[in-house]
Short mmCIF file of C-alpha atoms in Angstrom, two decimals:
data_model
loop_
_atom_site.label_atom_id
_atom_site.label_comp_id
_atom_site.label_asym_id
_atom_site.label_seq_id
_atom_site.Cartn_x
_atom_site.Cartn_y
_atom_site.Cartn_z
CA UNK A 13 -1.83 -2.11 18.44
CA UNK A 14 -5.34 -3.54 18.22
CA UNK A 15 -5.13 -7.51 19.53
CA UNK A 16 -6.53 -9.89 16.78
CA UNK A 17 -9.77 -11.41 17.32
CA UNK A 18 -10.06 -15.54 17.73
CA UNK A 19 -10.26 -17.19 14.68
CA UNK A 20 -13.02 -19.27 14.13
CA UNK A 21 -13.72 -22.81 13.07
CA UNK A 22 -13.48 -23.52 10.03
CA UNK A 23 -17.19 -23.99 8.15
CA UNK A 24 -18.32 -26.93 7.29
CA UNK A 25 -18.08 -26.38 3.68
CA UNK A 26 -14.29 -25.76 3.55
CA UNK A 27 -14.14 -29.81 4.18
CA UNK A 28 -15.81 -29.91 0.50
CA UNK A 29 -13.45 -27.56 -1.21
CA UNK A 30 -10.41 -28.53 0.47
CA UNK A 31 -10.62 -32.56 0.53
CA UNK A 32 -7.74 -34.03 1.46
CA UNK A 33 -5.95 -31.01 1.53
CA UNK A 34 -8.23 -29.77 4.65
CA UNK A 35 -6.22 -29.51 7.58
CA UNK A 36 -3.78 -27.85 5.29
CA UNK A 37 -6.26 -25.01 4.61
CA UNK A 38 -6.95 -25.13 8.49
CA UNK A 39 -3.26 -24.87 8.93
CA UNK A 40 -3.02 -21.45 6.74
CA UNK A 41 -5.80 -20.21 8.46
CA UNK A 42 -3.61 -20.16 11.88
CA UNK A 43 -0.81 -19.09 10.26
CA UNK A 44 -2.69 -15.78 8.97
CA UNK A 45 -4.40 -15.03 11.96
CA UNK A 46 -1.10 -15.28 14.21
CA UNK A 47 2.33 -14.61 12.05
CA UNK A 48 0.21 -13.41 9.33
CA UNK A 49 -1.37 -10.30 11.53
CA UNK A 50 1.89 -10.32 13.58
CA UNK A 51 3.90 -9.63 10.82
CA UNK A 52 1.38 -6.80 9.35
CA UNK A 53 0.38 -9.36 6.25
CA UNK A 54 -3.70 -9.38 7.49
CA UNK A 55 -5.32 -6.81 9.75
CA UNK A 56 -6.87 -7.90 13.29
CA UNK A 57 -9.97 -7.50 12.20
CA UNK A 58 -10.21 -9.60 9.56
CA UNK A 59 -9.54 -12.52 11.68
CA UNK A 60 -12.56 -13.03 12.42
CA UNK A 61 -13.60 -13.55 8.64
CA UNK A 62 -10.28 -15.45 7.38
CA UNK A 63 -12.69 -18.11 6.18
CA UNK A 64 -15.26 -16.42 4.39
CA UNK A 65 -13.83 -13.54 2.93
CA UNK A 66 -10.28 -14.17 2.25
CA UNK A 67 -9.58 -17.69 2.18
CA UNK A 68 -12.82 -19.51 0.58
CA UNK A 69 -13.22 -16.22 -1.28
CA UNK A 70 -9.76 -16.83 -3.16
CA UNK A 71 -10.22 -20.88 -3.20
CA UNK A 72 -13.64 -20.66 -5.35
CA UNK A 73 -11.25 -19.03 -8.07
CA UNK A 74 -10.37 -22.47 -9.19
CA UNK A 75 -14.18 -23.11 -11.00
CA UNK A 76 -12.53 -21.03 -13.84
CA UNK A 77 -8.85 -21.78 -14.08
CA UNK A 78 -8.00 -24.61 -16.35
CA UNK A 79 -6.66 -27.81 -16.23
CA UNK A 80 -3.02 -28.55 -15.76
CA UNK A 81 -1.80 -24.95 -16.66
CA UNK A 82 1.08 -22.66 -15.05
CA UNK A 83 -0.05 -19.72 -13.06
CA UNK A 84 1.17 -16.30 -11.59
CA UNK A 85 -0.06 -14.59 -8.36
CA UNK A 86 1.25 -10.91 -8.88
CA UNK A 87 1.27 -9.38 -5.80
CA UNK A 88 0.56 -12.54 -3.54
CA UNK A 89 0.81 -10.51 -0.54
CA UNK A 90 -0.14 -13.28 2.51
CA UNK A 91 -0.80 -15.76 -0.14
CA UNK A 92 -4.23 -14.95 -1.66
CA UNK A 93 -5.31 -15.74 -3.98
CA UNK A 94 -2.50 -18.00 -4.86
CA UNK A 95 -2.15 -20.32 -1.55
CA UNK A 96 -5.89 -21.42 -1.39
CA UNK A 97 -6.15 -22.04 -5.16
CA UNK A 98 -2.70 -24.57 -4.65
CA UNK A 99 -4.47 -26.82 -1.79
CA UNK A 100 -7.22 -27.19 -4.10
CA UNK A 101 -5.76 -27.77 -7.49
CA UNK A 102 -2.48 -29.80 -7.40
CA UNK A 103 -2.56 -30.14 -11.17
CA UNK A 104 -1.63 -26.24 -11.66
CA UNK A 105 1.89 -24.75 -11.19
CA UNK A 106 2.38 -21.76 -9.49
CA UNK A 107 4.20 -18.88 -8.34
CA UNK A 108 3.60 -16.23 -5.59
CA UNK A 109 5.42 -13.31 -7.23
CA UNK A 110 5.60 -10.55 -4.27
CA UNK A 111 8.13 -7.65 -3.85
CA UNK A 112 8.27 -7.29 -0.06
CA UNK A 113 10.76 -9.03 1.32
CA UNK A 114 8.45 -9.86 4.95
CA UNK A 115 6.18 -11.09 2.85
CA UNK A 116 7.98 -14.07 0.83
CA UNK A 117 9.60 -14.79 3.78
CA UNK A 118 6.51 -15.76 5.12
CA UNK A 119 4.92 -17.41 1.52
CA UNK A 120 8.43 -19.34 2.00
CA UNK A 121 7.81 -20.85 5.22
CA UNK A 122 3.88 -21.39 4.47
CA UNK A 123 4.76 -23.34 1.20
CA UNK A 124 7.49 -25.19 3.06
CA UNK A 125 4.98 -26.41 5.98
CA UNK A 126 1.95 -27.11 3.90
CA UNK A 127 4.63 -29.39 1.37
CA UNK A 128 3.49 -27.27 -1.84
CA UNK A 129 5.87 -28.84 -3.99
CA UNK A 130 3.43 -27.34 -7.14
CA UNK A 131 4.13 -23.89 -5.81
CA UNK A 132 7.30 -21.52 -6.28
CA UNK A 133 8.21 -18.12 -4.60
CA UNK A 134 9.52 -15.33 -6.27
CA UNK A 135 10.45 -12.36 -4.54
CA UNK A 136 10.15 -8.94 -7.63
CA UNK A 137 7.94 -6.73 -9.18
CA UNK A 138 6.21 -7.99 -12.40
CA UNK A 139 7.81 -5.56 -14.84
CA UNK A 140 11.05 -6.83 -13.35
CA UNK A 141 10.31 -10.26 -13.51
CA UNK A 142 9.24 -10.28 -17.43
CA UNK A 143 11.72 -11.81 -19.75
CA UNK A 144 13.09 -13.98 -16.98
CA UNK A 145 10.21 -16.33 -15.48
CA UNK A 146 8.69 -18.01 -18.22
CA UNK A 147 5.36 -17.08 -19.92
CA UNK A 148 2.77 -18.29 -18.26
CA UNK A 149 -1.35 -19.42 -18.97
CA UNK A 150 -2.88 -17.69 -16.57
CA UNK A 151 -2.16 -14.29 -13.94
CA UNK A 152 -4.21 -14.00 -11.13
CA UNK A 153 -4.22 -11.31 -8.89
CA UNK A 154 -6.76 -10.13 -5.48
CA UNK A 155 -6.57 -6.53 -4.30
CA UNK A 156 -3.81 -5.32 -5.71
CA UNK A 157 -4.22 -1.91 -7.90
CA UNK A 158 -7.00 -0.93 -10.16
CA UNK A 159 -7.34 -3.17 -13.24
CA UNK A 160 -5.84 -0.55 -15.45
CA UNK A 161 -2.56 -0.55 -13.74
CA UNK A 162 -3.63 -4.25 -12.36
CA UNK A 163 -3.40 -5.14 -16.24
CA UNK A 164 0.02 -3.42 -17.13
CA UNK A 165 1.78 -5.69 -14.41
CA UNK A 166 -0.18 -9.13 -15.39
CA UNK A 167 -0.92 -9.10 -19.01
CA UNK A 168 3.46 -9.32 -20.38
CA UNK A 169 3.56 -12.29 -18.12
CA UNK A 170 0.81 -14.60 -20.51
CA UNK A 171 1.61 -16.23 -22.77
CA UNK A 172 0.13 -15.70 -25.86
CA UNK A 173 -3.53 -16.45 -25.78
CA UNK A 174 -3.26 -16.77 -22.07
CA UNK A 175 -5.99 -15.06 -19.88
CA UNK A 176 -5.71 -13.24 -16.47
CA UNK A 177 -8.11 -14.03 -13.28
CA UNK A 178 -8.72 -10.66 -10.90
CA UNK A 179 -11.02 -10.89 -7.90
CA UNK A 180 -12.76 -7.83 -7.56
CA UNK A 181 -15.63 -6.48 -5.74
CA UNK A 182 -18.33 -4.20 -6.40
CA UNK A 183 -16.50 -2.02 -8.24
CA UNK A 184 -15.04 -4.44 -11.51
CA UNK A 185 -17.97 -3.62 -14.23
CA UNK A 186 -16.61 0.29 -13.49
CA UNK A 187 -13.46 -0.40 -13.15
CA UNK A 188 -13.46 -2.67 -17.14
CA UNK A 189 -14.94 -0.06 -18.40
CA UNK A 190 -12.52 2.56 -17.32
CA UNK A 191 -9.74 0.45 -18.57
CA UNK A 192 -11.52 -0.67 -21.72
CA UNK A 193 -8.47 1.43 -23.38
CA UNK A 194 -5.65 0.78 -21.95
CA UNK A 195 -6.58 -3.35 -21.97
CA UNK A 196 -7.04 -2.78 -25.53
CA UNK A 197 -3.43 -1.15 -26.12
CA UNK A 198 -2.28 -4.18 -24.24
CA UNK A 199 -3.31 -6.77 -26.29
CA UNK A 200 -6.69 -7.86 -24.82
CA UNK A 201 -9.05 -9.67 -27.27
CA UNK A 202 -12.17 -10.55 -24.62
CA UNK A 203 -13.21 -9.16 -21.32
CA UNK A 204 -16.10 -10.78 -19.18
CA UNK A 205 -17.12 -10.79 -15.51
CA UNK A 206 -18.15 -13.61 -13.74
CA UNK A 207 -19.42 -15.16 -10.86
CA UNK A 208 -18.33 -18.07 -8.62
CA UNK A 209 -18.35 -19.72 -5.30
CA UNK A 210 -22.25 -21.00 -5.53
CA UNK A 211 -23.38 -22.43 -2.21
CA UNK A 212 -19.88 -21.61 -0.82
CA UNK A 213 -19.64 -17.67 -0.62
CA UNK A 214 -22.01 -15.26 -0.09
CA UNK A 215 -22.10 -13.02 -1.59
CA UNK A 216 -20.40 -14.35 -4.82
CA UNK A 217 -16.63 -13.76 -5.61
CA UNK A 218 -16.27 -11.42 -8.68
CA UNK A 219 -13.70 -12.60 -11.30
CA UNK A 220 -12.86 -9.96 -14.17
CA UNK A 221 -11.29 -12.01 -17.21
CA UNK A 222 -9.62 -10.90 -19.71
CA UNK A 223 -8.14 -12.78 -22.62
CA UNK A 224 -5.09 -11.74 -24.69
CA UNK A 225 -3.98 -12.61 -28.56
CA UNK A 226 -0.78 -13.51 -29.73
CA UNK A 227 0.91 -10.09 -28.45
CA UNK A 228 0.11 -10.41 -24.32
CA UNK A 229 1.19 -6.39 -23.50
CA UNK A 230 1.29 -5.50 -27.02
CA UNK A 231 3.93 -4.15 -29.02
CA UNK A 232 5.88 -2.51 -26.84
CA UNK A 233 5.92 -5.52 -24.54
CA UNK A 234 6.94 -8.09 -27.73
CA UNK A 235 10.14 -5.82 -28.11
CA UNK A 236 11.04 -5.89 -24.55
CA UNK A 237 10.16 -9.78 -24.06
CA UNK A 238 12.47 -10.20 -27.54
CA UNK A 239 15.12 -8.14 -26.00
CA UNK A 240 15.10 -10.08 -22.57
CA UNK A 241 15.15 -13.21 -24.58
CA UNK A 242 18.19 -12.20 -26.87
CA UNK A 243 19.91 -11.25 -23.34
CA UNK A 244 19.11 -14.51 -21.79
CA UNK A 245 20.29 -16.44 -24.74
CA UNK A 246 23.76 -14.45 -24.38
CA UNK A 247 24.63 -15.37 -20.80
CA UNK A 248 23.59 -18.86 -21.33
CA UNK A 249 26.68 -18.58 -24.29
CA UNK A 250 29.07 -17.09 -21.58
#
């Protein structure tokens, strides 16, 4: 087992973006670099660069989500993007969806210490999930499957004219255009890339956006979120 590297201070900037909510993001840092590579959640190597390319990467994502809106972090893994983007925007709601059960156990316990009262844990897959979390603005996502697939998970959890947020690297304008179909099918009315994290990343975290319609997953998703609905309406009878 390779022994994880010393973490380092945190940069001076990371006082800016976190504010108040500073030692908190100091906090997670620790947490990731010793249960968080303990547990298998982060690899020893990347210990080293917590700060730059994992946590301020993910917290920058918060120049494009809006105001006051619910949010889903499909596949929230150790908590990116979805733990940095809570200790700087309290207005949002949030939940870390994750299937491994190692994992929410320790998005539990981070939530818990940090007092994240904005931010729930959910412990499924997405396409098990739909129908019984409700709808939500915005999906975000970091590293979790190619956009294609990315977008079959996060797009029947918007609601309708909702958008979802996926860090990528170099690889998103290939990887829209590959899925320029299959978005399509799925009821995706605008795709754009954009950059963020000016004077706080370098190089730049990548954000592919994509905006749904009124049908978020399309048709076949509508009958499946009706269905689920119907269902949920039943036991609530019983």
């Amino acid at each position: 087992m390779t022994e994880a590297a010393e973490l380092p201070p945190a940069p001076e900037v990371a006082r800016e973006v976190f504010g108040d909510r500073f030692a908190d993001a100091v906090r997670y840092a620790e947490l990731l670099a010793e249960a968080g590579v303990q547990r298998g959640l982060i690899g020893p190597r990347e210990v080293p660069r917590l700060w730059e390319r994992h946590i301020l990467n993910c917290a920058v994502l918060s120049e494009v989500v809006p105001e006051g809106v619910t949010v889903c972090d499909v596949g929230s893994g150790a908590g990116l993007p979805g733990i940095p983007l809570a200790l700087v925007r309290e207005d949002l709601k949030i939940t870390l969806l994750e299937p491994l059960l190692r994992r929410t156990n320790f998005l539990t316990e981070v939530v818990e210490l940090l007092g994240l009262d904005h931010v729930t844990v959910v412990r499924g897959r997405a396409e098990e999930v739909m129908g019984k979390l409700p709808p939500v603005h915005v999906v975000t996502a970091r590293a979790v499957a190619p956009l294609d697939r990315l977008a079959t998970w996060g797009i029947p959890l918007l609601r309708p004219y909702g958008e979802m947020l996926a860090l990528k690297g170099d690889t998103a304008e290939e990887e829209l255009k590959s899925a320029a179909t299959a978005l399509s099918k799925l009821g995706a009315v605008g795709t754009s890339i954009l950059q963020v994290g000016e004077d706080v990343v370098d190089p730049l975290s990548t954000v592919v956006r994509v905006e749904v319609g009124e049908s978020p997953g399309g048709v076949r998703f509508a009958a499946k979120r009706a269905k689920a609905a119907r269902t949920g309406r039943v036991r609530r009878r019983r």
